[in-house]
Coordinates of C-alpha atoms and ligand atoms in Angstrom, one line a residue:
M208 CA -1.0 -42.3 14.6
Y209 CA -0.4 -41.1 10.8
R210 CA -0.7 -44.1 8.4
P211 CA -1.5 -44.1 4.8
R212 CA -3.5 -46.6 3.2
N213 CA -1.1 -49.5 0.9
A214 CA 1.7 -48.5 3.8
V215 CA 3.2 -51.5 5.7
P216 CA 0.3 -53.9 7.5
E217 CA -1.5 -53.4 10.6
S218 CA 0.1 -55.3 13.2
G219 CA -2.4 -57.6 13.7
A220 CA -2.7 -58.2 10.1
A221 CA 0.9 -59.1 9.6
T222 CA 1.3 -61.8 12.1
P223 CA -1.4 -63.8 11.2
G224 CA -1.8 -66.8 13.3
N225 CA 0.0 -64.8 16.4
D226 CA -1.9 -66.1 19.8
G227 CA -3.8 -63.2 22.0
E228 CA -0.7 -62.5 24.0
A229 CA 1.4 -61.3 20.8
A230 CA -1.6 -59.5 19.6
S231 CA -2.2 -57.7 22.9
E232 CA 2.4 -56.9 23.0
L233 CA 1.9 -55.5 20.2
S234 CA -1.4 -53.4 20.4
I235 CA 1.2 -52.3 23.6
L236 CA 4.0 -51.3 21.4
R237 CA 2.0 -49.0 19.2
D238 CA 0.4 -47.0 21.5
V239 CA 3.5 -46.9 23.1
L240 CA 5.4 -45.5 19.2
R241 CA 2.1 -43.4 19.2
M242 CA 2.7 -41.5 22.3
L243 CA 6.5 -40.9 22.1
P244 CA 7.1 -38.1 23.1
N245 CA 10.6 -38.5 20.3
G246 CA 8.5 -37.7 16.5
V247 CA 9.2 -41.1 14.9
T248 CA 8.6 -42.2 11.0
V249 CA 9.2 -44.7 8.7
Q250 CA 10.0 -43.4 4.8
D251 CA 10.6 -44.9 1.4
E252 CA 13.0 -44.4 -0.4
H253 CA 10.8 -42.2 -2.4
G254 CA 10.4 -39.8 0.4
R255 CA 6.7 -41.2 1.4
V256 CA 5.9 -41.3 4.7
L257 CA 5.0 -45.0 5.5
L258 CA 4.0 -43.9 9.3
A259 CA 4.2 -41.5 11.8
N260 CA 3.9 -40.7 15.1
D261 CA 1.8 -38.8 16.6
A262 CA 4.5 -36.4 17.3
A263 CA 6.2 -36.6 13.8
A264 CA 3.1 -36.3 11.9
A265 CA 2.4 -32.3 14.0
Q266 CA 5.2 -31.3 13.3
L267 CA 5.8 -32.4 9.3
Q268 CA 2.4 -31.8 7.8
I269 CA 2.7 -34.4 5.9
G270 CA 0.5 -34.1 2.2
A271 CA -2.0 -36.1 0.6
D272 CA 1.1 -37.8 -1.3
G273 CA 2.7 -38.8 2.0
I274 CA 5.3 -37.1 1.5
P275 CA 6.2 -34.5 4.4
G276 CA 5.8 -30.7 4.0
H277 CA 9.0 -29.9 4.8
E278 CA 11.9 -28.8 2.0
H279 CA 14.9 -29.4 4.4
R280 CA 13.7 -32.2 5.9
R281 CA 13.2 -33.8 3.0
E282 CA 16.5 -33.0 1.8
A283 CA 18.5 -34.5 4.8
A284 CA 16.2 -37.9 4.5
R285 CA 17.0 -38.2 0.5
E286 CA 21.1 -37.4 1.4
A287 CA 20.6 -40.6 3.9
F288 CA 19.0 -42.6 1.7
R289 CA 22.1 -42.1 -1.1
T290 CA 25.0 -42.5 1.2
G291 CA 22.6 -45.6 3.2
Q292 CA 24.7 -43.8 5.8
P293 CA 23.6 -42.5 9.1
L294 CA 22.8 -38.8 9.6
V295 CA 22.1 -36.5 12.9
A296 CA 20.1 -32.9 11.0
E297 CA 19.4 -29.7 13.0
E298 CA 15.8 -28.8 11.6
S299 CA 13.5 -26.2 12.2
F300 CA 9.6 -26.0 11.1
V301 CA 7.8 -22.7 11.8
H302 CA 4.1 -22.6 12.3
E303 CA 1.8 -20.4 13.9
G304 CA 2.6 -21.6 17.2
G305 CA 6.7 -20.0 16.7
R306 CA 9.5 -21.7 15.5
Q307 CA 10.4 -25.2 16.8
V308 CA 13.6 -27.2 16.4
F309 CA 14.6 -30.5 16.4
L310 CA 17.6 -32.8 16.4
T311 CA 16.6 -35.6 13.7
R312 CA 18.3 -39.0 13.9
H313 CA 17.9 -40.6 9.5
H314 CA 18.8 -44.4 10.1
P315 CA 18.3 -46.0 6.8
V316 CA 17.4 -49.8 7.0
R317 CA 15.9 -52.6 5.1
I318 CA 13.2 -54.1 6.3
A319 CA 11.2 -57.3 5.2
E320 CA 13.7 -56.1 1.8
R321 CA 12.4 -52.6 1.4
D322 CA 14.7 -49.7 1.8
L323 CA 13.2 -47.7 4.5
L324 CA 14.3 -45.1 6.5
L325 CA 13.7 -44.5 9.6
S326 CA 13.5 -41.7 11.8
S327 CA 13.0 -40.1 15.5
S328 CA 13.5 -36.2 16.4
A329 CA 13.5 -34.7 19.7
D330 CA 12.4 -31.4 20.9
I331 CA 15.5 -28.9 21.5
T332 CA 13.5 -25.9 20.9
E333 CA 13.4 -24.7 24.6
Q334 CA 17.8 -25.8 24.5
K335 CA 18.5 -24.0 21.4
A336 CA 16.6 -20.8 22.5
F337 CA 18.5 -20.9 25.9
E338 CA 21.8 -21.7 23.5
D339 CA 20.8 -18.3 21.1
E340 CA 20.3 -16.3 24.4
L341 CA 23.7 -17.6 25.7
F342 CA 25.0 -16.4 22.6
R343 CA 23.8 -13.0 22.7
S344 CA 24.8 -12.7 25.8
A345 CA 28.4 -13.5 25.3
Y346 CA 28.7 -11.1 22.3
Y347 CA 25.4 -8.8 22.6
D348 CA 24.3 -6.1 25.1
E349 CA 21.6 -6.7 26.5
L350 CA 20.4 -2.9 27.1
T351 CA 21.1 -1.9 23.7
D352 CA 21.7 -4.9 21.9
L353 CA 25.2 -3.2 20.3
P354 CA 27.7 -6.5 20.1
N355 CA 29.8 -5.9 22.9
R356 CA 34.0 -5.4 23.7
R357 CA 34.7 -8.6 22.5
V358 CA 33.1 -8.1 19.0
I359 CA 34.6 -4.5 18.4
E360 CA 38.2 -6.3 19.6
H361 CA 37.9 -9.1 16.8
R362 CA 36.6 -7.0 14.6
V363 CA 39.4 -4.6 14.3
N364 CA 41.9 -7.6 15.1
K365 CA 40.2 -8.9 11.7
L366 CA 41.2 -6.6 10.0
L367 CA 44.5 -5.7 10.7
Q368 CA 45.6 -9.5 10.0
A369 CA 44.1 -9.1 7.2
G370 CA 47.1 -6.5 5.9
E371 CA 44.1 -3.9 5.9
T372 CA 45.4 -0.9 4.1
S373 CA 43.0 1.5 3.8
P374 CA 42.5 3.5 7.3
F375 CA 40.1 3.5 9.3
A376 CA 39.2 5.6 12.5
L377 CA 38.6 4.4 16.3
A378 CA 36.6 7.3 18.4
F379 CA 36.0 5.9 21.9
L380 CA 32.5 8.0 23.9
D381 CA 32.1 8.4 26.8
V382 CA 28.3 9.9 27.8
D383 CA 29.5 12.9 30.5
N384 CA 28.1 13.6 34.1
F385 CA 26.1 10.0 33.1
K386 CA 26.5 9.0 36.8
H387 CA 24.9 12.2 37.5
I388 CA 22.3 11.9 35.2
N389 CA 22.2 8.6 36.8
D390 CA 21.9 9.7 40.5
Y391 CA 19.7 12.8 40.0
Y392 CA 16.7 10.6 37.1
G393 CA 16.9 7.2 38.8
H394 CA 18.3 3.9 36.7
A395 CA 15.4 3.7 34.5
I396 CA 15.9 6.5 32.7
G397 CA 19.7 6.4 32.9
D398 CA 19.2 3.7 31.0
A399 CA 16.6 4.4 28.4
L400 CA 18.7 8.1 27.8
L401 CA 21.8 4.9 27.0
V402 CA 19.5 3.3 24.7
E403 CA 18.4 6.8 23.0
M404 CA 22.5 8.0 22.8
A405 CA 23.4 4.9 21.1
R406 CA 20.6 5.3 18.9
R407 CA 21.6 8.7 17.8
I408 CA 25.6 7.9 18.1
A409 CA 24.7 4.4 15.0
M410 CA 22.4 6.9 12.9
N411 CA 23.8 7.3 9.3
L412 CA 26.3 4.2 9.9
R413 CA 27.1 2.0 7.2
A414 CA 27.3 -1.7 7.2
S415 CA 31.2 -1.9 7.3
D416 CA 31.2 0.5 10.2
M417 CA 30.3 -0.7 14.2
L418 CA 29.2 0.7 17.3
S419 CA 29.5 -1.2 20.5
R420 CA 29.1 -0.6 24.0
I421 CA 32.6 -1.6 25.8
S422 CA 31.0 -0.6 29.6
G423 CA 28.5 1.1 31.2
D424 CA 28.5 4.6 29.8
E425 CA 31.3 4.3 27.3
F426 CA 31.6 3.1 23.6
V427 CA 33.9 2.2 20.7
L428 CA 33.1 3.5 17.4
L429 CA 34.6 2.0 14.2
L430 CA 34.5 4.1 11.0
H431 CA 35.7 1.9 8.2
P432 CA 37.2 2.9 5.7
V433 CA 37.6 6.6 6.2
Q434 CA 39.6 9.0 3.5
G435 CA 41.5 11.1 6.2
Q436 CA 41.0 13.2 9.6
E437 CA 38.8 15.6 7.9
E438 CA 36.6 13.5 6.6
V439 CA 36.3 12.0 9.9
A440 CA 35.8 15.0 11.4
E441 CA 32.8 16.3 9.8
F442 CA 30.8 13.3 10.4
I443 CA 31.6 13.1 14.3
R444 CA 30.4 17.1 14.1
F445 CA 27.1 16.1 13.1
M446 CA 27.1 13.6 15.6
L447 CA 27.2 15.6 18.5
E448 CA 24.5 17.8 17.0
R449 CA 22.3 15.5 16.9
I450 CA 23.4 14.4 20.9
K451 CA 22.8 17.6 22.2
A452 CA 19.3 18.3 20.7
P453 CA 17.4 17.3 24.5
F454 CA 16.4 14.1 25.3
F455 CA 12.5 13.5 26.2
I456 CA 11.7 10.2 28.6
D457 CA 9.4 10.0 31.2
D458 CA 8.5 13.7 30.7
S459 CA 11.3 14.3 31.3
E460 CA 13.7 16.7 29.5
I461 CA 17.4 16.0 29.5
F462 CA 20.3 17.3 28.3
A463 CA 23.3 15.4 27.8
S464 CA 26.7 15.1 25.8
T465 CA 29.1 12.6 25.3
S466 CA 33.0 13.5 24.9
I467 CA 34.7 11.8 21.8
G468 CA 38.4 11.0 21.3
V469 CA 39.1 9.4 18.0
S470 CA 42.4 7.8 16.4
L471 CA 43.7 6.9 12.8
Y472 CA 45.3 4.1 11.4
P473 CA 47.0 3.4 10.9
E474 CA 49.2 6.7 12.3
H475 CA 48.0 6.3 15.9
G476 CA 48.9 2.7 16.3
G477 CA 48.8 -0.9 14.8
S478 CA 46.4 -2.6 17.3
Y479 CA 43.1 -2.6 18.8
D480 CA 44.8 -2.5 22.1
A481 CA 47.0 0.9 20.9
L482 CA 43.7 2.7 19.2
R483 CA 42.2 2.5 21.9
H484 CA 44.4 3.7 24.9
N485 CA 44.6 6.4 22.0
A486 CA 41.7 7.6 21.2
D487 CA 40.8 7.2 25.4
I488 CA 43.7 9.2 25.5
A489 CA 42.3 12.3 23.2
M490 CA 38.5 11.8 24.5
Y491 CA 40.4 12.4 28.9
R492 CA 41.6 16.0 27.3
V493 CA 38.4 16.6 26.0
K494 CA 36.7 15.6 29.3
N495 CA 39.1 18.4 30.8
A496 CA 38.8 20.8 28.5
G497 CA 35.1 21.4 29.3
K498 CA 33.1 18.0 27.7
G499 CA 30.8 17.3 25.1
A500 CA 33.4 17.8 21.9
A501 CA 35.6 15.6 19.9
A502 CA 39.4 15.7 19.7
F503 CA 42.1 13.0 17.4
F504 CA 45.1 12.0 19.5
D505 CA 48.5 13.6 18.9
D506 CA 51.5 13.4 20.2
S507 CA 51.8 15.6 22.5
M508 CA 48.7 14.3 25.2
E509 CA 50.8 10.6 25.3
R510 CA 52.9 12.7 27.3
E511 CA 50.3 14.6 28.6
A512 CA 48.7 11.1 29.5
Q513 CA 52.3 10.2 31.0
A514 CA 52.7 13.5 33.7
R515 CA 49.5 12.5 34.4
M516 CA 50.1 9.1 35.4
K517 CA 53.2 10.2 37.2
V518 CA 51.2 12.0 39.6
E519 CA 48.7 9.3 40.2
Q520 CA 51.1 7.3 41.1
S521 CA 52.6 9.6 43.3
L522 CA 49.4 10.7 45.1
R523 CA 48.9 6.8 45.4
L524 CA 52.5 6.8 47.4
A525 CA 52.0 10.1 49.0
I526 CA 48.6 8.1 50.7
L527 CA 51.0 5.2 51.6
E528 CA 53.7 6.7 53.1
K529 CA 50.8 9.5 55.0
R530 CA 52.0 12.1 53.6
F531 CA 49.2 13.9 55.3
C532 CA 48.3 16.8 57.8
C533 CA 45.6 19.5 58.3
A534 CA 45.5 23.0 58.3
F535 CA 42.5 24.1 60.2
Q536 CA 40.5 27.8 59.6
P537 CA 38.9 28.9 61.9
K538 CA 34.7 29.5 61.6
V539 CA 34.1 32.9 63.9
D540 CA 31.0 34.9 64.9
I541 CA 30.9 38.2 63.0
R542 CA 30.2 40.4 65.7
T543 CA 31.9 39.3 69.1
R544 CA 34.8 37.2 66.6
D545 CA 34.9 34.0 69.1
V546 CA 36.3 31.2 67.3
I547 CA 33.3 29.5 67.3
G548 CA 34.9 26.3 65.1
I549 CA 37.6 24.9 62.8
E550 CA 36.9 23.7 59.8
A551 CA 40.1 20.8 58.9
L552 CA 41.3 21.4 55.3
V553 CA 44.1 18.5 54.2
R554 CA 47.1 19.3 52.8
L555 CA 49.8 16.8 51.0
R556 CA 53.4 17.1 51.3
D557 CA 54.7 16.0 47.8
D558 CA 58.2 14.3 47.2
Q559 CA 59.8 17.7 47.0
G560 CA 58.3 18.5 50.6
V561 CA 56.6 20.9 49.6
I562 CA 53.0 21.4 50.1
Q563 CA 50.2 20.9 47.7
A564 CA 46.6 22.4 48.5
P565 CA 43.5 20.2 47.5
G566 CA 42.5 21.5 44.0
T567 CA 45.6 20.2 42.9
F568 CA 45.1 16.3 44.4
I569 CA 41.3 15.8 46.2
N570 CA 39.4 15.2 42.4
L571 CA 42.1 12.3 41.0
A572 CA 42.0 11.3 44.7
T573 CA 38.1 10.5 44.3
E574 CA 39.1 9.3 40.8
L575 CA 41.6 6.9 42.0
G576 CA 39.2 5.5 44.7
L577 CA 41.8 7.2 47.8
I578 CA 39.8 10.2 49.2
D579 CA 38.5 6.9 51.5
E580 CA 41.7 6.8 53.5
L581 CA 42.4 10.6 52.6
T582 CA 39.7 11.1 54.7
R583 CA 40.7 8.7 57.5
L584 CA 44.1 9.8 57.7
V585 CA 42.4 13.7 58.1
L586 CA 40.6 11.8 60.8
A587 CA 43.6 10.4 62.7
D588 CA 45.5 13.6 62.1
I589 CA 42.7 15.7 64.0
V590 CA 42.5 12.9 66.6
R591 CA 46.4 13.6 67.3
S592 CA 46.0 16.8 67.7
I593 CA 43.5 17.3 69.6
D594 CA 44.9 18.3 72.8
L595 CA 46.2 21.3 70.8
I596 CA 43.2 22.2 69.0
N597 CA 41.7 22.4 72.4
E598 CA 44.7 24.5 73.6
T599 CA 44.3 26.9 70.6
F600 CA 40.7 27.2 69.8
G601 CA 39.0 26.1 73.1
H602 CA 37.2 23.3 74.2
E603 CA 34.1 23.9 72.7
T604 CA 34.6 24.4 69.2
T605 CA 33.3 22.4 66.6
I606 CA 35.4 20.6 64.0
S607 CA 34.4 20.1 60.6
I608 CA 36.1 17.1 58.3
N609 CA 34.8 17.5 54.5
V610 CA 33.1 14.8 53.2
A611 CA 33.5 14.5 49.5
A612 CA 29.8 13.8 48.3
K613 CA 30.7 9.9 46.6
Q614 CA 31.6 9.5 49.9
A615 CA 28.7 10.5 51.5
G616 CA 26.2 8.7 49.7
N617 CA 28.3 5.2 49.9
P618 CA 27.1 3.6 53.2
E619 CA 30.6 0.7 52.7
F620 CA 32.9 4.2 53.8
M621 CA 30.5 6.0 56.0
R622 CA 29.2 3.3 58.5
P623 CA 32.8 2.5 59.5
F624 CA 33.8 6.1 59.2
A625 CA 30.7 7.2 61.2
E626 CA 31.4 4.2 64.0
A627 CA 35.2 5.8 64.1
L628 CA 34.0 9.5 65.1
E629 CA 32.2 7.8 67.9
Q630 CA 35.2 5.8 69.0
T631 CA 36.5 9.6 69.0
G632 CA 34.6 9.6 72.2
F633 CA 33.7 13.1 70.9
P634 CA 31.8 12.6 68.5
K635 CA 29.1 15.9 69.5
R636 CA 32.2 17.7 68.0
F637 CA 32.0 16.8 65.2
M638 CA 30.5 18.7 61.8
I639 CA 30.3 16.8 58.3
E640 CA 30.8 19.2 55.6
V641 CA 29.3 17.9 52.3
T642 CA 27.7 20.0 49.3
E643 CA 24.4 19.9 47.8
D644 CA 25.4 16.9 45.8
A645 CA 25.1 14.6 48.6
F646 CA 21.6 15.3 49.4
V647 CA 20.2 16.3 46.0
T648 CA 21.3 13.0 44.1
R649 CA 19.1 9.4 44.7
T650 CA 22.1 7.4 47.3
S651 CA 21.4 6.2 50.5
F652 CA 23.1 9.2 52.3
Q653 CA 19.3 11.3 53.4
D654 CA 18.0 8.2 54.5
E655 CA 20.8 5.4 55.7
I656 CA 23.5 7.1 57.4
L657 CA 22.3 10.8 58.5
P658 CA 19.9 9.1 60.6
I659 CA 23.4 7.6 61.8
L660 CA 24.9 9.9 62.1
R661 CA 22.1 12.1 63.7
R662 CA 22.2 9.8 66.6
I663 CA 26.1 9.9 67.6
G664 CA 25.4 13.5 67.7
V665 CA 27.7 14.5 64.5
G666 CA 26.3 17.6 63.1
I667 CA 25.8 18.2 58.8
S668 CA 26.9 21.4 56.9
I669 CA 25.8 22.5 52.8
D670 CA 29.1 22.9 52.0
D671 CA 29.5 25.6 49.2
F672 CA 25.8 26.4 48.7
G673 CA 24.4 27.9 45.7
T674 CA 27.6 26.2 43.4
G675 CA 25.9 22.8 43.0
Y676 CA 22.5 21.5 41.2
S677 CA 20.0 21.7 43.8
S678 CA 17.8 24.4 43.4
L679 CA 16.5 26.7 46.9
S680 CA 13.4 24.7 46.4
A681 CA 15.3 21.6 46.7
L682 CA 16.7 23.0 50.4
A683 CA 12.8 22.7 52.0
D684 CA 14.0 18.5 52.0
I685 CA 17.3 19.0 53.3
T686 CA 17.7 18.4 56.9
A687 CA 20.8 20.1 57.6
D688 CA 22.5 22.3 60.8
E689 CA 24.7 24.3 58.9
I690 CA 24.4 25.9 55.3
K691 CA 28.0 27.5 53.6
I692 CA 27.1 29.8 51.0
D693 CA 30.0 29.8 48.9
R694 CA 32.6 31.7 48.7
S695 CA 31.4 33.5 44.9
F696 CA 28.8 34.8 46.1
I697 CA 30.3 36.7 49.0
T698 CA 33.0 38.7 46.8
D699 CA 32.6 41.9 46.1
I700 CA 28.8 40.9 47.6
H701 CA 28.3 44.9 49.2
K702 CA 28.5 45.8 45.0
R703 CA 26.2 43.0 43.5
P704 CA 22.9 43.5 44.4
R705 CA 22.1 40.3 42.1
S706 CA 24.0 38.1 44.6
Q707 CA 22.4 40.2 47.8
G708 CA 19.1 39.3 46.4
I709 CA 20.0 35.5 46.5
L710 CA 21.5 35.4 50.1
R711 CA 18.6 37.4 51.5
A712 CA 16.6 34.3 49.8
I713 CA 19.5 31.9 51.5
E714 CA 18.7 33.7 54.5
S715 CA 15.5 33.7 55.6
L716 CA 15.2 30.2 54.3
S717 CA 17.6 28.4 56.5
E718 CA 16.1 30.8 59.4
A719 CA 13.0 29.0 58.7
L720 CA 14.0 25.7 58.1
G721 CA 16.8 25.6 61.5
M722 CA 19.6 25.8 59.7
T723 CA 22.8 28.1 60.5
V724 CA 24.0 30.1 58.0
V725 CA 28.0 30.9 57.1
A726 CA 29.3 33.1 54.8
E727 CA 32.8 31.2 53.2
G728 CA 35.7 33.2 52.2
I729 CA 35.4 36.6 53.7
E730 CA 38.3 38.7 52.2
T731 CA 37.4 42.1 52.8
H732 CA 36.4 45.2 55.5
E733 CA 33.8 46.0 52.4
E734 CA 32.3 42.2 52.5
L735 CA 32.2 42.1 56.7
A736 CA 30.6 45.6 57.0
Y737 CA 27.6 44.4 54.2
L738 CA 27.1 41.1 56.8
Q739 CA 27.2 42.9 59.4
A740 CA 24.7 46.3 58.2
A741 CA 22.4 44.3 55.9
T742 CA 22.0 40.7 56.9
R743 CA 21.3 38.5 60.0
I744 CA 23.9 36.2 59.2
R745 CA 26.8 35.9 62.1
Y746 CA 29.1 33.4 61.2
A747 CA 31.5 33.4 58.2
Q748 CA 34.9 32.0 57.2
G749 CA 38.1 33.7 55.0
Y750 CA 41.3 35.2 54.6
Y751 CA 39.9 38.2 56.3
F752 CA 39.9 37.1 59.9
D753 CA 42.2 34.1 59.1
K754 CA 44.2 31.7 56.7
P755 CA 44.5 28.3 57.2
I756 CA 46.6 27.4 60.0
F757 CA 49.1 24.7 60.9
L758 CA 49.2 24.0 64.7
E759 CA 52.6 22.6 64.6
D760 CA 53.8 25.5 63.4
L761 CA 52.1 27.4 65.7
K762 CA 53.4 24.9 68.3
R763 CA 56.9 25.4 67.4
A764 CA 56.2 29.6 67.6
T765 CA 54.9 29.8 71.1
P766 CA 53.9 27.3 73.5
P767 CA 50.5 27.5 75.3
T768 CA 49.3 29.5 78.2
S769 CA 46.7 28.7 80.3
E770 CA 44.8 31.7 78.9
S771 CA 45.2 31.0 75.2
R772 CA 42.4 28.7 76.1
G773 CA 39.1 29.4 74.1
R774 CA 41.8 32.1 72.0
L775 CA 44.6 32.6 69.9
A776 CA 47.6 33.9 72.6
S777 CA 49.7 34.3 70.3
R778 CA 49.8 34.4 67.0
P779 CA 49.2 31.6 64.2
V780 CA 51.3 30.8 61.4
Q781 CA 49.5 30.9 58.5
E782 CA 49.5 29.3 55.2
N783 CA 51.0 31.8 52.4
R784 CA 52.4 34.6 55.0
T785 CA 56.2 34.7 56.4
G786 CA 55.9 36.3 60.5
Y787 CA 52.5 36.9 62.2
S788 CA 50.7 39.2 61.7
R789 CA 48.2 39.7 64.2
A790 CA 48.8 40.6 67.6
A791 CA 45.4 40.1 68.6
G792 CA 43.4 36.6 69.6
Y793 CA 40.9 34.9 68.3
R794 CA 38.5 37.1 70.2
R795 CA 39.5 40.0 68.7
Ligands
C2E173 P1 36.0 24.3 50.9 O1 35.3 22.7 52.1 O2 34.8 25.0 50.8 O3 36.9 25.0 52.0 C1 37.2 26.2 52.0 C2 38.0 26.4 51.0 O4 38.4 27.6 50.3 C3 40.1 25.9 51.5 O5 40.6 25.8 50.6 C4 40.2 27.9 52.1 O6 41.8 27.9 52.3 C5 39.4 28.4 51.0 N1 39.4 29.9 51.7 C6 39.2 30.2 52.8 N2 38.5 31.2 52.9 C7 38.8 32.0 51.6 C8 39.2 33.0 51.4 O7 39.0 34.4 51.9 N3 39.5 33.5 50.3 C9 39.9 32.7 49.2 N4 40.0 32.6 48.2 N5 40.0 31.1 49.6 C10 39.2 31.0 51.5 P2 41.4 24.5 50.4 O8 41.8 24.1 51.8 O9 42.2 24.6 48.9 O10 40.5 23.4 50.0 C11 39.6 23.3 49.0 C12 38.4 22.7 49.0 O11 39.2 21.2 48.7 C13 37.6 22.1 49.8 O12 36.7 23.7 50.2 C14 37.0 21.5 50.2 O13 35.8 21.2 49.6 C15 38.3 20.1 49.4 N6 38.6 19.8 50.3 C16 40.0 20.7 51.9 N7 40.1 19.4 52.8 C17 39.0 17.8 52.2 C18 39.6 17.0 52.7 O14 40.1 16.1 53.8 N8 38.4 16.1 52.4 C19 37.7 16.5 51.1 N9 36.5 15.5 50.7 N10 37.4 17.8 50.4 C20 38.9 18.8 50.9
MG174 MG1 34.2 22.4 53.7
MG175 MG1 33.2 25.5 51.1

């Protein structure tokens, strides 16, 4: 215990004549005081420490003159002396072990005719660190250390409340294909990319600008003040250039880009929400127009956004009202012309009763989270039509259903969907068509979903092969029953030596891996003739054989006969055709 000479007398000496019991009590008290975890000091009116227990002595760096080394400690003490009022102060001391924070209560007291200051301090270092952490996590993004959505919103609204007259810009940035990058390289690299991306975006910002990460791969940038559109455009052009340079992360060279939408105050809105919304709309335009660029908001975009909203609404309504049906396209053996399978291709009947092809709504349905329901409707339609399917195409034909890569990797959808396939009673007739992305991205498709489908006997097909992200070598890791070569390789194949080479490579690789090859989109006799003459490919789909067919039209046209099993005795109604086109059935 710190006790300078000439300070308050030793307890024993202060109470002459006390009996042994009092002395021992006092000695205990002294020890208790000494060992208290809280720091306790007594100071005189000059700030000199007359008494300090061990904890206080360790904190205060008391000089030879009895004065504590910490300036603010002295200030608080002086203040308490001056006012004669108790005072609570937060005091922090930095020493070798780091920073310590104390909550100190200073109590002016009068003892034995002397004005003294009694101080006790509790160590709140941990609590303080926790509070700081809470503060940071409430306002700062942990990964990039950037302020979060609340901070930038507050900042912009503050500018507006202050009657801000100088123009400023709000940019909405969204990393392109970030999900792909994340799935392909894994989350650790995805995170590292975001950190590096944030660093590149934040380069050359002024103290009055602010960059904020508002969610996963989205950033909002405030440029304040700005001269006008030209200046902002120039600044963002440089930023886009910086972002385009490859990112080197963990031995990977990653190319990434960002789509940017910009709104200007005051032209494009008078509140944070309005400005952000309009920047978002401009960003959306960039995404649709090829990504990796920037656009300023304008009024035509607003109208576009409203139109898109209408499409969204009508798609939601169509799902709700189950205005979907399937067209079926046969998959044929090109030598025998037997139909070996059919593919269900979904169609939407819009509010005007017009049939829409999936190109107009599948992506939107996926984006809006409606695709799962749509796939369930497709399966329901097949189950409902199974008798007609059997009568038309035979009892043995496989039935292919397209599943978006996003769904394929999602066990929450796929588990119950596999169950539904099993419950049809004929799971072995189904094939699931997924694009190669489902295999190469790191989702649970390969490990978790595939085994379930295999167990119930559902076949797997790789759709649109050659258009996705995987390379030929990736095929070696894929376990599927069938590979469908995308139409882009098949069109005019007889005239394209390079595509012929690729086709041969895919063919021999697939053969080695035991996968059936299907050529998609055969339209002409020349394409078919080439496949027959130059390849061993046996199966194909395409308008040359059949366009997708509506079964109900077929039913309406000709009642099936017992002879029509396994082949089509009557001519089906095909999409985009008027009347019947072919006299022969499916076995041609
Ligand atoms: P896909 O699975 O590759 O289906 C083949 C597409 O090519 C179909 O277009 C078909 O009508 C078309 N097609 C077939 N033969 C020819 C041909 O000779 N020439 C040309 N030009 N086209 C041909 P569709 O029905 O418009 O479907 C487009 C895509 O929409 C499908 O491509 C598939 O990826 C997706 N899709 C269709 N139905 C569903 C579904 O129920 N769920 C999901 N997730 N996607 C679906
Ligand atoms: Mg398909
Ligand atoms: Mg395809």
